[in-house]
PDB file of C-alpha atoms and ligand atoms in Angstrom:
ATOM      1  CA  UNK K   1       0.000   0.000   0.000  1.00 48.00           C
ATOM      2  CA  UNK K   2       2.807   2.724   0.923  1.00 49.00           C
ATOM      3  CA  UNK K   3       4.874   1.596  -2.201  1.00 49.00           C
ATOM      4  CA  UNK K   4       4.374   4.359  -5.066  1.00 44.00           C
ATOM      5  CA  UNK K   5       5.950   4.438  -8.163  1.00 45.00           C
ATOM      6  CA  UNK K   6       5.404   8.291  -8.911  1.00 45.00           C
ATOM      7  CA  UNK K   7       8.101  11.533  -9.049  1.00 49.00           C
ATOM      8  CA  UNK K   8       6.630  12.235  -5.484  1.00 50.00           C
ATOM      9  CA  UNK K   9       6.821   8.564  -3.908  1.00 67.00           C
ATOM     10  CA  UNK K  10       4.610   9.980  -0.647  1.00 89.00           C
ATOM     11  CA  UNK K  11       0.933   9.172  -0.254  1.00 93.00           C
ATOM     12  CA  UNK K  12      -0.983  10.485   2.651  1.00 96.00           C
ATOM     13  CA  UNK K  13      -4.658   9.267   4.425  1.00 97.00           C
ATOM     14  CA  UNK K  14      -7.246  11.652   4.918  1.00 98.00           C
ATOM     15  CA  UNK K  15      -9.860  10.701   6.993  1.00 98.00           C
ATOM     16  CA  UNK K  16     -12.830  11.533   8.050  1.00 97.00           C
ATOM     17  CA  UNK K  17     -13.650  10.239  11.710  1.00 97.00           C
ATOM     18  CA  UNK K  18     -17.564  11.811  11.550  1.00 96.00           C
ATOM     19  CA  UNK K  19     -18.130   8.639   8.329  1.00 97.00           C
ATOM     20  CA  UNK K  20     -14.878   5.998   9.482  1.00 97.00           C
ATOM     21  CA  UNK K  21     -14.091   6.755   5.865  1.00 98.00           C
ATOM     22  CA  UNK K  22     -10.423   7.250   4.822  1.00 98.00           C
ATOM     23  CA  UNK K  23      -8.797   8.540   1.353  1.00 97.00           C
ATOM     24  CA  UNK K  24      -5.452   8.292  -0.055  1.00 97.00           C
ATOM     25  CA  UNK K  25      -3.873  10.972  -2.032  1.00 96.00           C
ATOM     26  CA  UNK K  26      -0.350  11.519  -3.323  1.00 94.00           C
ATOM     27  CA  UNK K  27       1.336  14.637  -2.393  1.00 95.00           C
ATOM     28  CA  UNK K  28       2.829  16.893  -4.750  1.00 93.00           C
ATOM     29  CA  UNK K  29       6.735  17.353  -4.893  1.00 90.00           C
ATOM     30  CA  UNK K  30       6.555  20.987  -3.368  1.00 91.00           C
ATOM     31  CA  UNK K  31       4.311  19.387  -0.176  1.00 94.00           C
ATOM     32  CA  UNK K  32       1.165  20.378  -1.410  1.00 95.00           C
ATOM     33  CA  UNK K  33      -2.094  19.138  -2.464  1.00 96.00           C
ATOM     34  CA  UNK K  34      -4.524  20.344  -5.405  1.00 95.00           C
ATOM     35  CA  UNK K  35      -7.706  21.829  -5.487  1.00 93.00           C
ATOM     36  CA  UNK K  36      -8.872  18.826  -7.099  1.00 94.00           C
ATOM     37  CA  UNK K  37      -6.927  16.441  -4.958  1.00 96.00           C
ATOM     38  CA  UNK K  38      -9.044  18.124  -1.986  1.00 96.00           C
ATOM     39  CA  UNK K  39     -12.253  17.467  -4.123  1.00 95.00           C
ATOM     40  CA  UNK K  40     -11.468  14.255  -4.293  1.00 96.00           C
ATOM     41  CA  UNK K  41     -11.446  13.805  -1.058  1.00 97.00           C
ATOM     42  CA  UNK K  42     -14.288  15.175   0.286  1.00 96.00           C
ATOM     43  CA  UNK K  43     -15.985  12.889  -2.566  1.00 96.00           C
ATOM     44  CA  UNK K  44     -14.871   9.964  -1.235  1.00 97.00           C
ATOM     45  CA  UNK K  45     -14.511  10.688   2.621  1.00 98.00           C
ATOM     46  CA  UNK K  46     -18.278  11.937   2.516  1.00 97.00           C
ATOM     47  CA  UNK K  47     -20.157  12.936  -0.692  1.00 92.00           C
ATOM     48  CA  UNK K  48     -22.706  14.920   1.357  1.00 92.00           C
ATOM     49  CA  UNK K  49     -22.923  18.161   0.556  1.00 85.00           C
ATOM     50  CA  UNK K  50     -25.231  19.155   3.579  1.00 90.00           C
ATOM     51  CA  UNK K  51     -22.488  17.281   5.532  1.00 95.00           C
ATOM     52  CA  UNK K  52     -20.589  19.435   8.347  1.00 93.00           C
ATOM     53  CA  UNK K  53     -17.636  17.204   8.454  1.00 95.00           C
ATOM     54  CA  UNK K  54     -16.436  18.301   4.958  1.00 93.00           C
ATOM     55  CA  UNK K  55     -14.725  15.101   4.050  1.00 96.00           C
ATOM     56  CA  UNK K  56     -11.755  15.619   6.373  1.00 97.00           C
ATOM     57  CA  UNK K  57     -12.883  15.648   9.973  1.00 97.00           C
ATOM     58  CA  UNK K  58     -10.715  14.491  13.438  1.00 97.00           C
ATOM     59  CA  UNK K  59      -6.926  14.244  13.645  1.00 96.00           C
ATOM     60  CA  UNK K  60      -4.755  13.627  10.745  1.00 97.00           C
ATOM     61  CA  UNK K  61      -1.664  11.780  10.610  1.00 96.00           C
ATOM     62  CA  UNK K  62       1.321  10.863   8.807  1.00 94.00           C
ATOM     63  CA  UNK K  63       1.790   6.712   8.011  1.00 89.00           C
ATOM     64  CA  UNK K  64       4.728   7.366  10.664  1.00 90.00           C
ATOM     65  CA  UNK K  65       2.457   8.952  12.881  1.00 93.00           C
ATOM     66  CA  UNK K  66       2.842  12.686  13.067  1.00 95.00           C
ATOM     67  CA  UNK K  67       0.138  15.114  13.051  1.00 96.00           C
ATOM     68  CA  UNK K  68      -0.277  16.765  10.030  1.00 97.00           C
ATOM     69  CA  UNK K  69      -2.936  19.805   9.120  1.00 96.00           C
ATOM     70  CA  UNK K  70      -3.691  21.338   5.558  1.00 97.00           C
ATOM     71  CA  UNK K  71      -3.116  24.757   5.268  1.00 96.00           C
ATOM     72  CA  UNK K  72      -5.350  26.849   2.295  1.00 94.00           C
ATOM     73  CA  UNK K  73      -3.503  28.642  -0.416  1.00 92.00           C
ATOM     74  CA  UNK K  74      -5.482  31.128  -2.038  1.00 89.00           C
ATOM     75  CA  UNK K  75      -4.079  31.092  -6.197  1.00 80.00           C
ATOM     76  CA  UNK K  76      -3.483  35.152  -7.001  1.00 75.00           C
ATOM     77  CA  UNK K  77      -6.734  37.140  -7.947  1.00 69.00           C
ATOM     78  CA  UNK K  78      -9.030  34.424  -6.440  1.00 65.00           C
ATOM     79  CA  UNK K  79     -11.248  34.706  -3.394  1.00 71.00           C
ATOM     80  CA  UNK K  80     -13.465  32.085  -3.655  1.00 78.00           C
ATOM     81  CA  UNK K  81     -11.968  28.243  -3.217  1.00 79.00           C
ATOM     82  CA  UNK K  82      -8.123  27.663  -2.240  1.00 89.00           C
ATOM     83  CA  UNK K  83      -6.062  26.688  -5.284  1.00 90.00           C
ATOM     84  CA  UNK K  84      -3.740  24.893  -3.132  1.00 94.00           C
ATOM     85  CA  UNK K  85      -3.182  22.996   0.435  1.00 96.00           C
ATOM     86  CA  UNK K  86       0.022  23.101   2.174  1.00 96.00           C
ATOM     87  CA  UNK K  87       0.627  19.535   4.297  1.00 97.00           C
ATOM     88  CA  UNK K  88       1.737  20.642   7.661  1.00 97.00           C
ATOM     89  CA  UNK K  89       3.948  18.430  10.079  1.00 96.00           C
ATOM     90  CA  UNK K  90       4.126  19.203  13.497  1.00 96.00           C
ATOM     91  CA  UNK K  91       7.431  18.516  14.847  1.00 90.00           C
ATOM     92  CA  UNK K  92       8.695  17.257  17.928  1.00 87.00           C
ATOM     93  CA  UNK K  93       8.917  20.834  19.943  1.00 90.00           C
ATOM     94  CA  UNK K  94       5.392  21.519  18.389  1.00 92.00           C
ATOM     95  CA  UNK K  95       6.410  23.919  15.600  1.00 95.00           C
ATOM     96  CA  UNK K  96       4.148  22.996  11.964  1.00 96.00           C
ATOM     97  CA  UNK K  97       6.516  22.953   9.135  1.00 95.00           C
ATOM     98  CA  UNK K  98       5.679  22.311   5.741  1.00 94.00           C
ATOM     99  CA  UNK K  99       6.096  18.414   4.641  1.00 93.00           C
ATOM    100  CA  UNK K 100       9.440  18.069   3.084  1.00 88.00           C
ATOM    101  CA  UNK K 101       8.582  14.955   0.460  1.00 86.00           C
ATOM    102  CA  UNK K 102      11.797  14.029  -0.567  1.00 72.00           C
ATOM    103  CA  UNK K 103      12.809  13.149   3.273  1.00 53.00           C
ATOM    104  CA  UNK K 104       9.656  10.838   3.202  1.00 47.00           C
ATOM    105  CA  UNK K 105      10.603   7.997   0.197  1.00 46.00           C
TER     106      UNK K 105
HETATM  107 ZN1   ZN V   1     -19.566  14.055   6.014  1.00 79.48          ZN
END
């Protein structure tokens, strides 16, 4: 399940605890995830549009166990829907710092 083939070689498991639904999506090589990626996941994870959980609900982790937490990145000139999501790590002193892939293969 972990072993990817891609440019990336990192796949991550959103969940949502509100459903006990889980989705795995690969994260891009500057640590982020897509728009559509996100889409995706909310899709999967829950599909309910009325739904407050939005797909990605309770703690996230890491396959190694850290936290992680998606950060919004609005594209330039947009104000509706983030473009982007930066993956978060927190570290071991608590500090979040953007998911370095290339550490992860
Ligand atoms: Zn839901």
């Amino acid at each position: 399940m972990t072993k990817q083939s891609t440019a990336t070689g990192l796949a991550i498991t959103l969940r949502s605890q509100f459903h006990n639904t889980s989705c795995r999506v690969r994260v891009h090589a500057d640590g982020t995830l897509s728009a559509r990626q996100i889409a995706r996941v909310r899709r999967e994870n829950c599909g309910q549009s009325y739904c407050e959980c939005g797909g990605i609900h309770g703690p996230q982790y890491l396959n190694d166990g850290r936290k992680i937490m998606l950060e919004p990145r609005w594209g330039a000139g947009t104000n509706d829907a983030p473009s982007r999501y930066v993956v978060l790590v927190r570290s071991g002193d608590g500090d979040w710092q953007p998911l370095r892939v290339a550490e992860q293969s």
